[in-house]
């Protein structure tokens, strides 16, 4: 059984587990299933409260596929959410990535 299959089996038992959903998105990303991975990240970003890590990882994936403007949007939204949830570490990581994206062209 692959790692993805194990995660999917656990999700069958608990489909609302955000960490498992995030793990599945990460596994799909590693398999090159970018569209499906982004779909899961997007759903996690719309949760209440939003799953902060999804903003950062989706932005990284968007950079990988040369969707820089969308990555910037995810990062800005993620920074706001991280701050609202008191996650200064995540906000700082996203701020650092956002700063490096300025080197990839003007906003």
PDB file of N, CA and C in Angstrom:
ATOM      1  N   UNK A   1       0.849  -1.184   0.000  1.00  0.00           N
ATOM      2  CA  UNK A   1       0.000   0.000   0.000  1.00  0.00           C
ATOM      3  C   UNK A   1       0.889   1.240   0.000  1.00  0.00           C
ATOM      4  N   UNK A   2       0.614   2.170  -0.914  1.00  0.00           N
ATOM      5  CA  UNK A   2       1.409   3.397  -0.987  1.00  0.00           C
ATOM      6  C   UNK A   2       1.040   4.342   0.154  1.00  0.00           C
ATOM      7  N   UNK A   3       1.876   5.334   0.348  1.00  0.00           N
ATOM      8  CA  UNK A   3       1.595   6.328   1.384  1.00  0.00           C
ATOM      9  C   UNK A   3       0.275   7.045   1.084  1.00  0.00           C
ATOM     10  N   UNK A   4       0.057   7.389  -0.196  1.00  0.00           N
ATOM     11  CA  UNK A   4      -1.203   8.050  -0.575  1.00  0.00           C
ATOM     12  C   UNK A   4      -2.395   7.155  -0.257  1.00  0.00           C
ATOM     13  N   UNK A   5      -2.292   5.879  -0.566  1.00  0.00           N
ATOM     14  CA  UNK A   5      -3.388   4.952  -0.281  1.00  0.00           C
ATOM     15  C   UNK A   5      -3.653   4.842   1.219  1.00  0.00           C
ATOM     16  N   UNK A   6      -2.608   4.873   2.023  1.00  0.00           N
ATOM     17  CA  UNK A   6      -2.775   4.829   3.479  1.00  0.00           C
ATOM     18  C   UNK A   6      -3.507   6.077   3.975  1.00  0.00           C
ATOM     19  N   UNK A   7      -3.103   7.234   3.449  1.00  0.00           N
ATOM     20  CA  UNK A   7      -3.761   8.484   3.845  1.00  0.00           C
ATOM     21  C   UNK A   7      -5.228   8.455   3.426  1.00  0.00           C
ATOM     22  N   UNK A   8      -5.487   8.008   2.198  1.00  0.00           N
ATOM     23  CA  UNK A   8      -6.869   7.931   1.719  1.00  0.00           C
ATOM     24  C   UNK A   8      -7.700   6.977   2.564  1.00  0.00           C
ATOM     25  N   UNK A   9      -7.102   5.880   3.023  1.00  0.00           N
ATOM     26  CA  UNK A   9      -7.820   4.936   3.882  1.00  0.00           C
ATOM     27  C   UNK A   9      -8.168   5.582   5.221  1.00  0.00           C
ATOM     28  N   UNK A  10      -7.227   6.336   5.776  1.00  0.00           N
ATOM     29  CA  UNK A  10      -7.504   7.034   7.036  1.00  0.00           C
ATOM     30  C   UNK A  10      -8.564   8.106   6.834  1.00  0.00           C
ATOM     31  N   UNK A  11      -8.529   8.770   5.694  1.00  0.00           N
ATOM     32  CA  UNK A  11      -9.533   9.797   5.395  1.00  0.00           C
ATOM     33  C   UNK A  11     -10.920   9.192   5.224  1.00  0.00           C
ATOM     34  N   UNK A  12     -10.995   7.960   4.767  1.00  0.00           N
ATOM     35  CA  UNK A  12     -12.294   7.299   4.637  1.00  0.00           C
ATOM     36  C   UNK A  12     -12.943   7.158   6.010  1.00  0.00           C
ATOM     37  N   UNK A  13     -12.115   6.975   7.044  1.00  0.00           N
ATOM     38  CA  UNK A  13     -12.627   6.872   8.416  1.00  0.00           C
ATOM     39  C   UNK A  13     -12.936   8.227   9.028  1.00  0.00           C
ATOM     40  N   UNK A  14     -12.194   9.253   8.612  1.00  0.00           N
ATOM     41  CA  UNK A  14     -12.367  10.591   9.171  1.00  0.00           C
ATOM     42  C   UNK A  14     -12.164  11.639   8.078  1.00  0.00           C
ATOM     43  N   UNK A  15     -13.166  11.824   7.210  1.00  0.00           N
ATOM     44  CA  UNK A  15     -13.006  12.716   6.056  1.00  0.00           C
ATOM     45  C   UNK A  15     -12.833  14.194   6.405  1.00  0.00           C
ATOM     46  N   UNK A  16     -13.090  14.576   7.634  1.00  0.00           N
ATOM     47  CA  UNK A  16     -12.971  15.975   8.038  1.00  0.00           C
ATOM     48  C   UNK A  16     -11.655  16.292   8.744  1.00  0.00           C
ATOM     49  N   UNK A  17     -10.740  15.337   8.774  1.00  0.00           N
ATOM     50  CA  UNK A  17      -9.447  15.544   9.423  1.00  0.00           C
ATOM     51  C   UNK A  17      -8.577  16.427   8.518  1.00  0.00           C
ATOM     52  N   UNK A  18      -8.416  17.673   8.913  1.00  0.00           N
ATOM     53  CA  UNK A  18      -7.684  18.626   8.081  1.00  0.00           C
ATOM     54  C   UNK A  18      -6.221  18.250   7.900  1.00  0.00           C
ATOM     55  N   UNK A  19      -5.604  17.673   8.924  1.00  0.00           N
ATOM     56  CA  UNK A  19      -4.210  17.285   8.768  1.00  0.00           C
ATOM     57  C   UNK A  19      -4.073  16.160   7.744  1.00  0.00           C
ATOM     58  N   UNK A  20      -4.995  15.211   7.755  1.00  0.00           N
ATOM     59  CA  UNK A  20      -4.957  14.137   6.757  1.00  0.00           C
ATOM     60  C   UNK A  20      -5.213  14.691   5.352  1.00  0.00           C
ATOM     61  N   UNK A  21      -6.133  15.621   5.246  1.00  0.00           N
ATOM     62  CA  UNK A  21      -6.398  16.238   3.944  1.00  0.00           C
ATOM     63  C   UNK A  21      -5.154  16.985   3.443  1.00  0.00           C
ATOM     64  N   UNK A  22      -4.509  17.708   4.347  1.00  0.00           N
ATOM     65  CA  UNK A  22      -3.266  18.401   4.022  1.00  0.00           C
ATOM     66  C   UNK A  22      -2.195  17.402   3.593  1.00  0.00           C
ATOM     67  N   UNK A  23      -2.094  16.304   4.316  1.00  0.00           N
ATOM     68  CA  UNK A  23      -1.116  15.266   3.982  1.00  0.00           C
ATOM     69  C   UNK A  23      -1.385  14.682   2.603  1.00  0.00           C
ATOM     70  N   UNK A  24      -2.643  14.489   2.280  1.00  0.00           N
ATOM     71  CA  UNK A  24      -2.998  13.979   0.955  1.00  0.00           C
ATOM     72  C   UNK A  24      -2.598  14.989  -0.123  1.00  0.00           C
ATOM     73  N   UNK A  25      -2.863  16.269   0.119  1.00  0.00           N
ATOM     74  CA  UNK A  25      -2.471  17.300  -0.850  1.00  0.00           C
ATOM     75  C   UNK A  25      -0.961  17.299  -1.052  1.00  0.00           C
ATOM     76  N   UNK A  26      -0.212  17.144   0.018  1.00  0.00           N
ATOM     77  CA  UNK A  26       1.243  17.106  -0.075  1.00  0.00           C
ATOM     78  C   UNK A  26       1.695  15.877  -0.863  1.00  0.00           C
ATOM     79  N   UNK A  27       1.074  14.752  -0.612  1.00  0.00           N
ATOM     80  CA  UNK A  27       1.433  13.528  -1.330  1.00  0.00           C
ATOM     81  C   UNK A  27       1.104  13.663  -2.816  1.00  0.00           C
ATOM     82  N   UNK A  28      -0.049  14.217  -3.121  1.00  0.00           N
ATOM     83  CA  UNK A  28      -0.420  14.430  -4.520  1.00  0.00           C
ATOM     84  C   UNK A  28       0.569  15.372  -5.201  1.00  0.00           C
ATOM     85  N   UNK A  29       1.000  16.388  -4.482  1.00  0.00           N
ATOM     86  CA  UNK A  29       1.998  17.311  -5.032  1.00  0.00           C
ATOM     87  C   UNK A  29       3.272  16.559  -5.372  1.00  0.00           C
ATOM     88  N   UNK A  30       3.706  15.696  -4.468  1.00  0.00           N
ATOM     89  CA  UNK A  30       4.944  14.955  -4.718  1.00  0.00           C
ATOM     90  C   UNK A  30       4.797  13.994  -5.895  1.00  0.00           C
ATOM     91  N   UNK A  31       3.562  13.584  -6.183  1.00  0.00           N
ATOM     92  CA  UNK A  31       3.294  12.704  -7.322  1.00  0.00           C
ATOM     93  C   UNK A  31       3.103  13.489  -8.625  1.00  0.00           C
ATOM     94  N   UNK A  32       3.078  14.821  -8.529  1.00  0.00           N
ATOM     95  CA  UNK A  32       2.899  15.648  -9.715  1.00  0.00           C
ATOM     96  C   UNK A  32       1.445  15.920 -10.068  1.00  0.00           C
ATOM     97  N   UNK A  33       0.531  15.551  -9.188  1.00  0.00           N
ATOM     98  CA  UNK A  33      -0.899  15.799  -9.414  1.00  0.00           C
ATOM     99  C   UNK A  33      -1.230  17.194  -8.887  1.00  0.00           C
ATOM    100  N   UNK A  34      -0.682  18.198  -9.562  1.00  0.00           N
ATOM    101  CA  UNK A  34      -0.759  19.577  -9.072  1.00  0.00           C
ATOM    102  C   UNK A  34      -2.181  20.110  -8.968  1.00  0.00           C
ATOM    103  N   UNK A  35      -3.007  19.855  -9.956  1.00  0.00           N
ATOM    104  CA  UNK A  35      -4.371  20.390  -9.940  1.00  0.00           C
ATOM    105  C   UNK A  35      -5.158  19.825  -8.758  1.00  0.00           C
ATOM    106  N   UNK A  36      -5.056  18.546  -8.523  1.00  0.00           N
ATOM    107  CA  UNK A  36      -5.782  17.921  -7.408  1.00  0.00           C
ATOM    108  C   UNK A  36      -5.228  18.414  -6.065  1.00  0.00           C
ATOM    109  N   UNK A  37      -3.908  18.552  -5.998  1.00  0.00           N
ATOM    110  CA  UNK A  37      -3.286  19.063  -4.787  1.00  0.00           C
ATOM    111  C   UNK A  37      -3.790  20.475  -4.485  1.00  0.00           C
ATOM    112  N   UNK A  38      -3.799  21.339  -5.496  1.00  0.00           N
ATOM    113  CA  UNK A  38      -4.281  22.712  -5.302  1.00  0.00           C
ATOM    114  C   UNK A  38      -5.751  22.739  -4.909  1.00  0.00           C
ATOM    115  N   UNK A  39      -6.530  21.836  -5.443  1.00  0.00           N
ATOM    116  CA  UNK A  39      -7.952  21.761  -5.092  1.00  0.00           C
ATOM    117  C   UNK A  39      -8.127  21.482  -3.593  1.00  0.00           C
ATOM    118  N   UNK A  40      -7.333  20.572  -3.069  1.00  0.00           N
ATOM    119  CA  UNK A  40      -7.416  20.253  -1.638  1.00  0.00           C
ATOM    120  C   UNK A  40      -6.906  21.422  -0.803  1.00  0.00           C
ATOM    121  N   UNK A  41      -5.767  22.013  -1.209  1.00  0.00           N
ATOM    122  CA  UNK A  41      -5.258  23.179  -0.491  1.00  0.00           C
ATOM    123  C   UNK A  41      -6.309  24.291  -0.462  1.00  0.00           C
ATOM    124  N   UNK A  42      -6.953  24.541  -1.596  1.00  0.00           N
ATOM    125  CA  UNK A  42      -7.978  25.589  -1.658  1.00  0.00           C
ATOM    126  C   UNK A  42      -9.122  25.309  -0.684  1.00  0.00           C
ATOM    127  N   UNK A  43      -9.551  24.065  -0.623  1.00  0.00           N
ATOM    128  CA  UNK A  43     -10.626  23.704   0.313  1.00  0.00           C
ATOM    129  C   UNK A  43     -10.178  23.935   1.753  1.00  0.00           C
ATOM    130  N   UNK A  44      -8.936  23.598   2.061  1.00  0.00           N
ATOM    131  CA  UNK A  44      -8.414  23.798   3.416  1.00  0.00           C
ATOM    132  C   UNK A  44      -8.315  25.287   3.765  1.00  0.00           C
ATOM    133  N   UNK A  45      -8.032  26.116   2.765  1.00  0.00           N
ATOM    134  CA  UNK A  45      -7.943  27.552   3.016  1.00  0.00           C
ATOM    135  C   UNK A  45      -9.312  28.163   3.282  1.00  0.00           C
ATOM    136  N   UNK A  46     -10.369  27.463   2.888  1.00  0.00           N
ATOM    137  CA  UNK A  46     -11.732  27.961   3.083  1.00  0.00           C
ATOM    138  C   UNK A  46     -12.383  27.409   4.342  1.00  0.00           C
ATOM    139  N   UNK A  47     -11.671  26.547   5.079  1.00  0.00           N
ATOM    140  CA  UNK A  47     -12.208  26.004   6.321  1.00  0.00           C
ATOM    141  C   UNK A  47     -12.383  27.115   7.351  1.00  0.00           C
ATOM    142  N   UNK A  48     -13.110  26.812   8.379  1.00  0.00           N
ATOM    143  CA  UNK A  48     -13.259  27.739   9.499  1.00  0.00           C
ATOM    144  C   UNK A  48     -12.731  27.050  10.753  1.00  0.00           C
ATOM    145  N   UNK A  49     -11.598  27.492  11.273  1.00  0.00           N
ATOM    146  CA  UNK A  49     -10.706  28.513  10.719  1.00  0.00           C
ATOM    147  C   UNK A  49      -9.894  27.925   9.563  1.00  0.00           C
ATOM    148  N   UNK A  50      -9.389  28.785   8.706  1.00  0.00           N
ATOM    149  CA  UNK A  50      -8.568  28.308   7.595  1.00  0.00           C
ATOM    150  C   UNK A  50      -7.332  27.546   8.103  1.00  0.00           C
ATOM    151  N   UNK A  51      -6.925  26.544   7.358  1.00  0.00           N
ATOM    152  CA  UNK A  51      -5.747  25.740   7.689  1.00  0.00           C
ATOM    153  C   UNK A  51      -4.527  26.486   7.162  1.00  0.00           C
ATOM    154  N   UNK A  52      -3.822  27.177   8.042  1.00  0.00           N
ATOM    155  CA  UNK A  52      -2.775  28.130   7.670  1.00  0.00           C
ATOM    156  C   UNK A  52      -1.690  27.503   6.792  1.00  0.00           C
ATOM    157  N   UNK A  53      -1.274  26.292   7.092  1.00  0.00           N
ATOM    158  CA  UNK A  53      -0.192  25.679   6.330  1.00  0.00           C
ATOM    159  C   UNK A  53      -0.549  25.515   4.850  1.00  0.00           C
ATOM    160  N   UNK A  54      -1.827  25.414   4.553  1.00  0.00           N
ATOM    161  CA  UNK A  54      -2.258  25.238   3.163  1.00  0.00           C
ATOM    162  C   UNK A  54      -1.921  26.465   2.317  1.00  0.00           C
ATOM    163  N   UNK A  55      -1.949  27.642   2.902  1.00  0.00           N
ATOM    164  CA  UNK A  55      -1.615  28.855   2.160  1.00  0.00           C
ATOM    165  C   UNK A  55      -0.158  28.815   1.698  1.00  0.00           C
ATOM    166  N   UNK A  56       0.725  28.456   2.608  1.00  0.00           N
ATOM    167  CA  UNK A  56       2.151  28.429   2.316  1.00  0.00           C
ATOM    168  C   UNK A  56       2.482  27.362   1.278  1.00  0.00           C
ATOM    169  N   UNK A  57       1.974  26.152   1.487  1.00  0.00           N
ATOM    170  CA  UNK A  57       2.310  25.062   0.570  1.00  0.00           C
ATOM    171  C   UNK A  57       1.672  25.266  -0.803  1.00  0.00           C
ATOM    172  N   UNK A  58       0.477  25.811  -0.845  1.00  0.00           N
ATOM    173  CA  UNK A  58      -0.129  26.079  -2.151  1.00  0.00           C
ATOM    174  C   UNK A  58       0.665  27.149  -2.881  1.00  0.00           C
ATOM    175  N   UNK A  59       1.142  28.141  -2.146  1.00  0.00           N
ATOM    176  CA  UNK A  59       1.959  29.190  -2.774  1.00  0.00           C
ATOM    177  C   UNK A  59       3.248  28.601  -3.336  1.00  0.00           C
ATOM    178  N   UNK A  60       3.873  27.718  -2.595  1.00  0.00           N
ATOM    179  CA  UNK A  60       5.099  27.077  -3.096  1.00  0.00           C
ATOM    180  C   UNK A  60       4.807  26.289  -4.373  1.00  0.00           C
ATOM    181  N   UNK A  61       3.702  25.567  -4.379  1.00  0.00           N
ATOM    182  CA  UNK A  61       3.320  24.806  -5.569  1.00  0.00           C
ATOM    183  C   UNK A  61       3.041  25.744  -6.737  1.00  0.00           C
ATOM    184  N   UNK A  62       2.342  26.834  -6.471  1.00  0.00           N
ATOM    185  CA  UNK A  62       2.051  27.802  -7.528  1.00  0.00           C
ATOM    186  C   UNK A  62       3.329  28.412  -8.106  1.00  0.00           C
ATOM    187  N   UNK A  63       4.320  28.658  -7.267  1.00  0.00           N
ATOM    188  CA  UNK A  63       5.608  29.149  -7.760  1.00  0.00           C
ATOM    189  C   UNK A  63       6.237  28.095  -8.670  1.00  0.00           C
ATOM    190  N   UNK A  64       6.171  26.839  -8.246  1.00  0.00           N
ATOM    191  CA  UNK A  64       6.755  25.756  -9.045  1.00  0.00           C
ATOM    192  C   UNK A  64       6.145  25.667 -10.443  1.00  0.00           C
ATOM    193  N   UNK A  65       4.865  26.005 -10.555  1.00  0.00           N
ATOM    194  CA  UNK A  65       4.198  25.909 -11.856  1.00  0.00           C
ATOM    195  C   UNK A  65       4.071  27.286 -12.519  1.00  0.00           C
ATOM    196  N   UNK A  66       4.857  28.232 -12.015  1.00  0.00           N
ATOM    197  CA  UNK A  66       4.984  29.573 -12.599  1.00  0.00           C
ATOM    198  C   UNK A  66       3.690  30.379 -12.565  1.00  0.00           C
ATOM    199  N   UNK A  67       2.956  30.246 -11.492  1.00  0.00           N
ATOM    200  CA  UNK A  67       1.750  31.050 -11.255  1.00  0.00           C
ATOM    201  C   UNK A  67       2.063  32.030 -10.122  1.00  0.00           C
ATOM    202  N   UNK A  68       2.972  32.944 -10.403  1.00  0.00           N
ATOM    203  CA  UNK A  68       3.543  33.816  -9.382  1.00  0.00           C
ATOM    204  C   UNK A  68       2.508  34.759  -8.767  1.00  0.00           C
ATOM    205  N   UNK A  69       1.667  35.373  -9.581  1.00  0.00           N
ATOM    206  CA  UNK A  69       0.676  36.306  -9.029  1.00  0.00           C
ATOM    207  C   UNK A  69      -0.291  35.602  -8.083  1.00  0.00           C
ATOM    208  N   UNK A  70      -0.731  34.413  -8.466  1.00  0.00           N
ATOM    209  CA  UNK A  70      -1.640  33.662  -7.599  1.00  0.00           C
ATOM    210  C   UNK A  70      -0.913  33.251  -6.315  1.00  0.00           C
ATOM    211  N   UNK A  71       0.361  32.908  -6.431  1.00  0.00           N
ATOM    212  CA  UNK A  71       1.153  32.573  -5.240  1.00  0.00           C
ATOM    213  C   UNK A  71       1.223  33.761  -4.294  1.00  0.00           C
ATOM    214  N   UNK A  72       1.439  34.948  -4.846  1.00  0.00           N
ATOM    215  CA  UNK A  72       1.478  36.151  -4.010  1.00  0.00           C
ATOM    216  C   UNK A  72       0.155  36.356  -3.274  1.00  0.00           C
ATOM    217  N   UNK A  73      -0.950  36.131  -3.970  1.00  0.00           N
ATOM    218  CA  UNK A  73      -2.272  36.283  -3.343  1.00  0.00           C
ATOM    219  C   UNK A  73      -2.428  35.296  -2.196  1.00  0.00           C
ATOM    220  N   UNK A  74      -2.048  34.046  -2.423  1.00  0.00           N
ATOM    221  CA  UNK A  74      -2.162  33.036  -1.364  1.00  0.00           C
ATOM    222  C   UNK A  74      -1.301  33.420  -0.163  1.00  0.00           C
ATOM    223  N   UNK A  75      -0.113  33.939  -0.443  1.00  0.00           N
ATOM    224  CA  UNK A  75       0.771  34.329   0.652  1.00  0.00           C
ATOM    225  C   UNK A  75       0.209  35.499   1.447  1.00  0.00           C
ATOM    226  N   UNK A  76      -0.297  36.511   0.752  1.00  0.00           N
ATOM    227  CA  UNK A  76      -0.870  37.661   1.471  1.00  0.00           C
ATOM    228  C   UNK A  76      -2.048  37.221   2.346  1.00  0.00           C
ATOM    229  N   UNK A  77      -2.926  36.398   1.770  1.00  0.00           N
ATOM    230  CA  UNK A  77      -4.071  35.899   2.537  1.00  0.00           C
ATOM    231  C   UNK A  77      -3.600  35.023   3.699  1.00  0.00           C
ATOM    232  N   UNK A  78      -2.588  34.217   3.438  1.00  0.00           N
ATOM    233  CA  UNK A  78      -2.050  33.327   4.473  1.00  0.00           C
ATOM    234  C   UNK A  78      -1.412  34.091   5.614  1.00  0.00           C
ATOM    235  N   UNK A  79      -0.698  35.154   5.290  1.00  0.00           N
ATOM    236  CA  UNK A  79      -0.084  35.984   6.335  1.00  0.00           C
ATOM    237  C   UNK A  79      -1.171  36.566   7.227  1.00  0.00           C
ATOM    238  N   UNK A  80      -2.234  37.073   6.620  1.00  0.00           N
ATOM    239  CA  UNK A  80      -3.348  37.617   7.400  1.00  0.00           C
ATOM    240  C   UNK A  80      -3.954  36.556   8.312  1.00  0.00           C
ATOM    241  N   UNK A  81      -4.170  35.369   7.772  1.00  0.00           N
ATOM    242  CA  UNK A  81      -4.765  34.293   8.569  1.00  0.00           C
ATOM    243  C   UNK A  81      -3.829  33.835   9.681  1.00  0.00           C
ATOM    244  N   UNK A  82      -2.547  33.713   9.362  1.00  0.00           N
ATOM    245  CA  UNK A  82      -1.578  33.284  10.382  1.00  0.00           C
ATOM    246  C   UNK A  82      -1.545  34.283  11.533  1.00  0.00           C
ATOM    247  N   UNK A  83      -1.538  35.548  11.204  1.00  0.00           N
ATOM    248  CA  UNK A  83      -1.532  36.568  12.259  1.00  0.00           C
ATOM    249  C   UNK A  83      -2.815  36.508  13.077  1.00  0.00           C
ATOM    250  N   UNK A  84      -3.947  36.330  12.392  1.00  0.00           N
ATOM    251  CA  UNK A  84      -5.236  36.255  13.091  1.00  0.00           C
ATOM    252  C   UNK A  84      -5.285  35.054  14.034  1.00  0.00           C
ATOM    253  N   UNK A  85      -4.578  33.980  13.669  1.00  0.00           N
ATOM    254  CA  UNK A  85      -4.571  32.774  14.490  1.00  0.00           C
ATOM    255  C   UNK A  85      -3.392  32.737  15.463  1.00  0.00           C
ATOM    256  N   UNK A  86      -2.606  33.818  15.494  1.00  0.00           N
ATOM    257  CA  UNK A  86      -1.490  33.902  16.429  1.00  0.00           C
ATOM    258  C   UNK A  86      -0.296  33.038  16.043  1.00  0.00           C
ATOM    259  N   UNK A  87      -0.144  32.724  14.760  1.00  0.00           N
ATOM    260  CA  UNK A  87       0.957  31.883  14.300  1.00  0.00           C
ATOM    261  C   UNK A  87       2.019  32.767  13.644  1.00  0.00           C
ATOM    262  N   UNK A  88       2.848  33.364  14.483  1.00  0.00           N
ATOM    263  CA  UNK A  88       3.874  34.286  13.996  1.00  0.00           C
ATOM    264  C   UNK A  88       4.907  33.570  13.131  1.00  0.00           C
ATOM    265  N   UNK A  89       5.220  32.330  13.447  1.00  0.00           N
ATOM    266  CA  UNK A  89       6.201  31.577  12.671  1.00  0.00           C
ATOM    267  C   UNK A  89       5.730  31.402  11.230  1.00  0.00           C
ATOM    268  N   UNK A  90       4.491  30.964  11.056  1.00  0.00           N
ATOM    269  CA  UNK A  90       3.947  30.773   9.702  1.00  0.00           C
ATOM    270  C   UNK A  90       3.875  32.098   8.961  1.00  0.00           C
ATOM    271  N   UNK A  91       3.472  33.163   9.654  1.00  0.00           N
ATOM    272  CA  UNK A  91       3.405  34.485   9.020  1.00  0.00           C
ATOM    273  C   UNK A  91       4.789  34.909   8.540  1.00  0.00           C
ATOM    274  N   UNK A  92       5.819  34.656   9.342  1.00  0.00           N
ATOM    275  CA  UNK A  92       7.182  35.028   8.969  1.00  0.00           C
ATOM    276  C   UNK A  92       7.668  34.221   7.768  1.00  0.00           C
ATOM    277  N   UNK A  93       7.382  32.928   7.753  1.00  0.00           N
ATOM    278  CA  UNK A  93       7.786  32.093   6.613  1.00  0.00           C
ATOM    279  C   UNK A  93       7.139  32.574   5.321  1.00  0.00           C
ATOM    280  N   UNK A  94       5.860  32.866   5.410  1.00  0.00           N
ATOM    281  CA  UNK A  94       5.159  33.338   4.216  1.00  0.00           C
ATOM    282  C   UNK A  94       5.647  34.715   3.789  1.00  0.00           C
ATOM    283  N   UNK A  95       5.951  35.574   4.748  1.00  0.00           N
ATOM    284  CA  UNK A  95       6.492  36.905   4.437  1.00  0.00           C
ATOM    285  C   UNK A  95       7.831  36.784   3.724  1.00  0.00           C
ATOM    286  N   UNK A  96       8.663  35.860   4.192  1.00  0.00           N
ATOM    287  CA  UNK A  96       9.965  35.644   3.549  1.00  0.00           C
ATOM    288  C   UNK A  96       9.797  35.186   2.106  1.00  0.00           C
ATOM    289  N   UNK A  97       8.893  34.234   1.881  1.00  0.00           N
ATOM    290  CA  UNK A  97       8.667  33.763   0.516  1.00  0.00           C
ATOM    291  C   UNK A  97       8.100  34.880  -0.351  1.00  0.00           C
ATOM    292  N   UNK A  98       7.170  35.649   0.197  1.00  0.00           N
ATOM    293  CA  UNK A  98       6.590  36.759  -0.551  1.00  0.00           C
ATOM    294  C   UNK A  98       7.672  37.761  -0.962  1.00  0.00           C
ATOM    295  N   UNK A  99       8.593  38.029  -0.072  1.00  0.00           N
ATOM    296  CA  UNK A  99       9.684  38.957  -0.380  1.00  0.00           C
ATOM    297  C   UNK A  99      10.538  38.428  -1.526  1.00  0.00           C
ATOM    298  N   UNK A 100      10.792  37.138  -1.557  1.00  0.00           N
ATOM    299  CA  UNK A 100      11.614  36.581  -2.638  1.00  0.00           C
ATOM    300  C   UNK A 100      10.872  36.624  -3.982  1.00  0.00           C
ATOM    301  N   UNK A 101       9.563  36.610  -3.936  1.00  0.00           N
ATOM    302  CA  UNK A 101       8.796  36.656  -5.180  1.00  0.00           C
ATOM    303  C   UNK A 101       8.874  38.020  -5.837  1.00  0.00           C
ATOM    304  N   UNK A 102       9.205  39.039  -5.069  1.00  0.00           N
ATOM    305  CA  UNK A 102       9.417  40.366  -5.651  1.00  0.00           C
ATOM    306  C   UNK A 102      10.554  40.354  -6.655  1.00  0.00           C
ATOM    307  N   UNK A 103      11.474  39.423  -6.490  1.00  0.00           N
ATOM    308  CA  UNK A 103      12.584  39.294  -7.410  1.00  0.00           C
ATOM    309  C   UNK A 103      12.155  38.643  -8.729  1.00  0.00           C
ATOM    310  N   UNK A 104      10.945  38.109  -8.775  1.00  0.00           N
ATOM    311  CA  UNK A 104      10.457  37.410  -9.961  1.00  0.00           C
ATOM    312  C   UNK A 104       9.564  38.305 -10.801  1.00  0.00           C
ATOM    313  N   UNK A 105       9.710  39.605 -10.690  1.00  0.00           N
ATOM    314  CA  UNK A 105       8.905  40.527 -11.479  1.00  0.00           C
ATOM    315  C   UNK A 105       8.082  41.425 -10.599  1.00  0.00           C
ATOM    316  N   UNK A 106       7.673  42.511 -11.159  1.00  0.00           N
ATOM    317  CA  UNK A 106       6.873  43.476 -10.409  1.00  0.00           C
ATOM    318  C   UNK A 106       5.479  42.962 -10.158  1.00  0.00           C
ATOM    319  N   UNK A 107       4.864  43.478  -9.111  1.00  0.00           N
ATOM    320  CA  UNK A 107       3.494  43.094  -8.757  1.00  0.00           C
ATOM    321  C   UNK A 107       2.513  43.586  -9.790  1.00  0.00           C
TER     322      UNK A 107
END
